[in-house]
Short mmCIF file of C-alpha atoms in Angstrom, two decimals:
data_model
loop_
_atom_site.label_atom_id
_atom_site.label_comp_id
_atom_site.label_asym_id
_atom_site.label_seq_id
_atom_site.Cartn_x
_atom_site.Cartn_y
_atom_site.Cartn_z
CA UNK A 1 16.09 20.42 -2.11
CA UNK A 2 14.19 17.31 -1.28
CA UNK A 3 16.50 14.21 -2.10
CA UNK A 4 14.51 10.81 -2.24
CA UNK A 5 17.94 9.09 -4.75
CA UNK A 6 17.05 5.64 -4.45
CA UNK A 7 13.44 5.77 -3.13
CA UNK A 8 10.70 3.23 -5.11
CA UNK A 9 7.20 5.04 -5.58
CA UNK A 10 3.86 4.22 -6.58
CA UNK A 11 1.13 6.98 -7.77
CA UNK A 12 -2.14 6.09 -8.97
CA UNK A 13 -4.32 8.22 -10.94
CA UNK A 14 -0.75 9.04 -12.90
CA UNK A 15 -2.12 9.61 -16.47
CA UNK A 16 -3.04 13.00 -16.02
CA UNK A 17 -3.22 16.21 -13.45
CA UNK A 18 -2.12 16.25 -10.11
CA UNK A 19 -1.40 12.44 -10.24
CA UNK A 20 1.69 12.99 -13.44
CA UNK A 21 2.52 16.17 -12.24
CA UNK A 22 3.23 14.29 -8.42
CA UNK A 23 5.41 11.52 -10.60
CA UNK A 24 7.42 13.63 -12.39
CA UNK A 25 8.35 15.94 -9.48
CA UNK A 26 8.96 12.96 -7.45
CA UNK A 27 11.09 11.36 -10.19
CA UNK A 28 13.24 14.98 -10.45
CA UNK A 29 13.77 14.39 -7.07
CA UNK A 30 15.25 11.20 -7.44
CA UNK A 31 12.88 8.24 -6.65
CA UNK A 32 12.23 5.47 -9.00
CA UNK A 33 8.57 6.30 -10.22
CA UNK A 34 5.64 3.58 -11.17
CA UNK A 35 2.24 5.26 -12.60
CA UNK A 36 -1.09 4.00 -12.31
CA UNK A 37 -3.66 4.80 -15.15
CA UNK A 38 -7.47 2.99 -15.63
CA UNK A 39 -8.45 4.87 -19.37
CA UNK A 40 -5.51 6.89 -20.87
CA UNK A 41 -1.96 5.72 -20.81
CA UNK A 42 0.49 8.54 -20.11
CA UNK A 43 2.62 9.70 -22.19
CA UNK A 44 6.13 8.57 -22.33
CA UNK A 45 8.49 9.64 -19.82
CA UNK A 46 12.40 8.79 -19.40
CA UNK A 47 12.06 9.61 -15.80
CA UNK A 48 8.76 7.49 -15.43
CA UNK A 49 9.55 3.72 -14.63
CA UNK A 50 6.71 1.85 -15.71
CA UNK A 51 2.89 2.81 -16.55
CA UNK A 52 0.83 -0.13 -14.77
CA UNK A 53 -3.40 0.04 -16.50
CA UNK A 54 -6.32 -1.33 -14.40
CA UNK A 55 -9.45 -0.67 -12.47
CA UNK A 56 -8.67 -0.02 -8.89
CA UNK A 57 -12.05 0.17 -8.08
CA UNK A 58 -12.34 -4.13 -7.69
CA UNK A 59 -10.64 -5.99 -5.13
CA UNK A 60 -8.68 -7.87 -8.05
CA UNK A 61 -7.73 -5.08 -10.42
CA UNK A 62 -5.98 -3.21 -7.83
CA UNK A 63 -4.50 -5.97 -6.43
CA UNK A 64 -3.17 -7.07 -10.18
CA UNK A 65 -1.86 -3.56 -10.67
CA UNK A 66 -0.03 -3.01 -7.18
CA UNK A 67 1.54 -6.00 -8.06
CA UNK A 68 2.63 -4.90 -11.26
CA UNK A 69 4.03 -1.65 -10.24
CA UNK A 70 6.00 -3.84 -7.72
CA UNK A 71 7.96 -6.12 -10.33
CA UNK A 72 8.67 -3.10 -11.61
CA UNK A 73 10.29 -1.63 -8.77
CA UNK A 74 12.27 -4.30 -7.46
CA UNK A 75 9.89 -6.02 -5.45
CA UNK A 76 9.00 -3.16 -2.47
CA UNK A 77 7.74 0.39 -2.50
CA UNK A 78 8.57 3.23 -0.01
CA UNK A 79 6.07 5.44 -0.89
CA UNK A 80 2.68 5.00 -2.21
CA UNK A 81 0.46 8.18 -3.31
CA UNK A 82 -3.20 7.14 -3.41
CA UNK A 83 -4.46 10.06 -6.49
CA UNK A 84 -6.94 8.77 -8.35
CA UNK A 85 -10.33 9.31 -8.55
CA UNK A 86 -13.39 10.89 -9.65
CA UNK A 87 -15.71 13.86 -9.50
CA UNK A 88 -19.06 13.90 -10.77
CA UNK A 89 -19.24 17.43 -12.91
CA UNK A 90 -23.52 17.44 -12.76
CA UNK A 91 -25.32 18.39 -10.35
CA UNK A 92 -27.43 16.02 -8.22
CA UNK A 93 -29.80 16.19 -5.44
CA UNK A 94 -29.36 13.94 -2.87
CA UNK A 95 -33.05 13.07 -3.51
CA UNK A 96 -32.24 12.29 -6.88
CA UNK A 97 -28.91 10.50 -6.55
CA UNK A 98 -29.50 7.17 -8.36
CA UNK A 99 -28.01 3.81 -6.93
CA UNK A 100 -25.49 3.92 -9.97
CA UNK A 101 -24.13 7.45 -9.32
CA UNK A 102 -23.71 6.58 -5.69
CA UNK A 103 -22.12 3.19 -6.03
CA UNK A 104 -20.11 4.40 -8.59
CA UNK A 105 -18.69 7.18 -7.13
CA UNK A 106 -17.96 5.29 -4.23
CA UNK A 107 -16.03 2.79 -5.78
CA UNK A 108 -14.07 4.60 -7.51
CA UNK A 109 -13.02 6.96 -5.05
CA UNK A 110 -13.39 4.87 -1.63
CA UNK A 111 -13.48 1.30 -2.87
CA UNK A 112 -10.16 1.79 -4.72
CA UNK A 113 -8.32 3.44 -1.66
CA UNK A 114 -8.84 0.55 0.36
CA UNK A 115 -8.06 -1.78 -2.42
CA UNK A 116 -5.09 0.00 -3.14
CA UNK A 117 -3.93 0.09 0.37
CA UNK A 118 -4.76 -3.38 1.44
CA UNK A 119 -2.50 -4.78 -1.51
CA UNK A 120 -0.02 -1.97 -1.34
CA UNK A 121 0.65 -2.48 2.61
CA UNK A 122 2.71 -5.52 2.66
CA UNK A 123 5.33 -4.29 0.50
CA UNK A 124 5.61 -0.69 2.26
CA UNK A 125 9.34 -1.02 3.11
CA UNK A 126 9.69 0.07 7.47
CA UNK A 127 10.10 3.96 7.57
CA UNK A 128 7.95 4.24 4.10
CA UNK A 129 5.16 6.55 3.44
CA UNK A 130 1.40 6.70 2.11
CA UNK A 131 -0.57 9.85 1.11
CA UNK A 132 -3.75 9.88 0.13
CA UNK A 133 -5.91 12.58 -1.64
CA UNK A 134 -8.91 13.78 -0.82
CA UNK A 135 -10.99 17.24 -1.36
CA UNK A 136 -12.22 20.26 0.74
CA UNK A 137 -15.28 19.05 -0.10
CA UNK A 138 -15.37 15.80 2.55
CA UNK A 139 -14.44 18.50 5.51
CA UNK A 140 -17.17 21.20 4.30
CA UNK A 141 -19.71 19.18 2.36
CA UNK A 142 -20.77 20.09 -1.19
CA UNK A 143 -24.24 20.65 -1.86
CA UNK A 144 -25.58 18.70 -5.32
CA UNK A 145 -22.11 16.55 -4.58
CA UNK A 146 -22.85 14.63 -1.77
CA UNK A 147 -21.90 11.50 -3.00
CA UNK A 148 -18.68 13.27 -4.08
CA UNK A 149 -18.11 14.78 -0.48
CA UNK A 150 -19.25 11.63 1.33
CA UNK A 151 -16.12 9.59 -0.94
CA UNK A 152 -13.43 12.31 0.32
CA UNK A 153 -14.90 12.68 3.96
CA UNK A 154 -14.54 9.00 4.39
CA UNK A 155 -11.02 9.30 2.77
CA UNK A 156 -9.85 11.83 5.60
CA UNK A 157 -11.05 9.65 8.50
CA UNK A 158 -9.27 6.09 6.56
CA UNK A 159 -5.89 8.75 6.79
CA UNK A 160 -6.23 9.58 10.77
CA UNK A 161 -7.28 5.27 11.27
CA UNK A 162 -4.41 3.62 9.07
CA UNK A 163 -1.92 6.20 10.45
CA UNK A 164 -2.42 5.13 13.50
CA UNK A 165 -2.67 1.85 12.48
CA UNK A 166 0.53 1.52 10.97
CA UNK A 167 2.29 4.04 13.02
CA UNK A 168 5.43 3.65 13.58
CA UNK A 169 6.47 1.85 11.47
CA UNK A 170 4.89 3.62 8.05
CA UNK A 171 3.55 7.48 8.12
CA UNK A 172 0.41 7.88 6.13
CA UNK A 173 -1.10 11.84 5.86
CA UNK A 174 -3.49 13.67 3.25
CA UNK A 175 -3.77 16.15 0.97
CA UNK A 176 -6.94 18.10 0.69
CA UNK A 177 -6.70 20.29 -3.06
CA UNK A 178 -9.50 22.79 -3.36
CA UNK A 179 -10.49 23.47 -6.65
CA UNK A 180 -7.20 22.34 -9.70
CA UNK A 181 -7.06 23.47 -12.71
CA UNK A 182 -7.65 19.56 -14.04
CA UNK A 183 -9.78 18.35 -17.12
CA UNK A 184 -12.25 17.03 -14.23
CA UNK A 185 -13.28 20.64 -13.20
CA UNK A 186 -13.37 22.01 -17.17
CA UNK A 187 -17.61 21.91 -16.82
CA UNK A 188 -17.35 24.45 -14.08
CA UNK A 189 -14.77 26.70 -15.74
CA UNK A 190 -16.53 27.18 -18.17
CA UNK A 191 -17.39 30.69 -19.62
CA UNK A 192 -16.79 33.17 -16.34
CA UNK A 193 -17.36 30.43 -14.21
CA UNK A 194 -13.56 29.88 -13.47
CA UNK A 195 -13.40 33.73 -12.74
CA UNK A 196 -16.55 33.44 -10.49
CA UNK A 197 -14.60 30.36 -8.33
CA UNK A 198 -11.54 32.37 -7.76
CA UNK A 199 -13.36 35.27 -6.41
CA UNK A 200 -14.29 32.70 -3.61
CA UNK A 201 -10.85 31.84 -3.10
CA UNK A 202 -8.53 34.05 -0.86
CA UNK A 203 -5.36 33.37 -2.97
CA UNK A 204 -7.98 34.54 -5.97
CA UNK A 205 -6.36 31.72 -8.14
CA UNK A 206 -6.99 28.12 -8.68
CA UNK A 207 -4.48 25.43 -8.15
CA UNK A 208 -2.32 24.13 -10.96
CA UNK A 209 -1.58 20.56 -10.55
CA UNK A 210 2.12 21.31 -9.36
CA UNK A 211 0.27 23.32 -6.94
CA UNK A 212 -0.95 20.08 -5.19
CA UNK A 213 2.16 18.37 -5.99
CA UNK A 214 4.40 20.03 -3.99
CA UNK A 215 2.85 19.50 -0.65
CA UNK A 216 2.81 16.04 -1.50
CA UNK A 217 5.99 15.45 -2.40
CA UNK A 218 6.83 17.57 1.07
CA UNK A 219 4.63 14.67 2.64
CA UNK A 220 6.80 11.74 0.86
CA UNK A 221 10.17 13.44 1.67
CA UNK A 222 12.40 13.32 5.55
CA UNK A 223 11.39 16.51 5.94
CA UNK A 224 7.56 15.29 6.61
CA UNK A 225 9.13 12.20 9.03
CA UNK A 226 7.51 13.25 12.29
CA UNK A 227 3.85 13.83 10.33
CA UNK A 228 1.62 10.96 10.56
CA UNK A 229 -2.70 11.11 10.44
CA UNK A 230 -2.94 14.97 9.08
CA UNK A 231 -4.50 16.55 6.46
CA UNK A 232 -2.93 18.80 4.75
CA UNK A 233 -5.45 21.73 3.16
CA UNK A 234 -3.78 22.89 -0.22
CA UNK A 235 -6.86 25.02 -0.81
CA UNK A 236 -5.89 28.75 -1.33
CA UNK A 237 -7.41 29.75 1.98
CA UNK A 238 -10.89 28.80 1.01
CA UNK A 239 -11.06 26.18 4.10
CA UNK A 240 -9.06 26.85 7.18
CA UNK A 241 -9.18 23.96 9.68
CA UNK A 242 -7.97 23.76 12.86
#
């Protein structure tokens, strides 16, 4: 049983999928939970502390909301789980890819990590924890996604820097999901289009969001104390990486 009684958390992207299911099973474990949301507000949640809105993807909205979910932990966090983000459900050639799509995708799902971080950092208590998420798609690539895949590759490579950055004092790792069962991927589900995905995958399922979850909970926990720059592939066997 993971115990983290007394532990102060922060989760962005906390509103839905594998960010609420991450705050709930890191509340049952016993940490003190603050949820970050940009659109739809979660719904209410004894075990959730505080639901903290704003756009992450500027400088001052994730610094405004970082702050927030501070007050409302007392002041200091111990671990800080970087979720949110988006993924663009049409497909687009690179040759294609407008400005907008690109910039927007990239603030949203680079942008806001370093925001996020940069604010967040200071108030990391010594021995605290960040995990970020990212995709199999920035280790493989994803053809018609490249923006996408270009967010999440970038993502991976900020995890190996800051942990050795703020090593030793703070561990910071990764989780890579494959394909979740998430509202983001319901385009692609569509029809026999989910069954057609799991045939790819060796586990022949997708994820659920407690799927994902777990592992990072595992990363925010003791047991994970001597982990610091990985990434860890929650993917079904669909990318093995050495």
């Amino acid at each position: 049983m993971i115990d983290l009684a007394g532990k102060r958390a922060f989760v962005t992207g906390g509103g839905r999928g594998i960010g609420r299911a991450t705050a709930l099973l890191l509340a049952r474990a016993g940490a003190k939970v603050a949820v970050g949301y940009r659109s739809r507000k979660p719904a209410a949640e004894p075990h959730i502390t505080a639901a903290v809105r704003g756009d992450l993807g500027t400088a001052v909205g994730a610094t405004k909301a970082v702050a927030e979910a501070l007050r409302a932990l007392g002041g200091a966090l111990d671990i800080l789980v970087v979720n949110h983000g988006v993924w663009p459900a049409d497909d687009v050639a690179v040759a294609e890819l407008s400005d907008e799509q690109w910039e927007s995708t990239r603030r949203a799902n680079l942008d806001a990590v370093l925001y996020v971080c940069r604010a967040a950092i200071p108030g990391i208590s010594a021995g605290g924890t960040i995990v970020l998420v990212a995709s199999t798609a920035g280790q493989r690539g994803e053809a018609f996604h490249a923006h996408y895949a270009a967010t999440k590759g970038a993502v991976i490579s900020f995890t190996k820097s800051l942990g050795l950055e703020l090593a030793p004092t703070i561990t910071v790792n990764c989780v890579a999901p494959g394909w979740v069962d998430t509202e983001m991927a319901a385009k692609p589900y569509a029809g026999d289009g989910r069954a057609r995905i799991e045939r790819t995958i060796p586990l022949q399922r997708v994820a659920s969001a407690d799927d994902i979850a777990g592992p990072i909970v595992f990363l925010c926990s003791p047991l994970a104390r001597h982990i610091t720059g990985e990434i860890l592939n929650v993917n079904g066997g669909s990318v093995l990486c050495g």
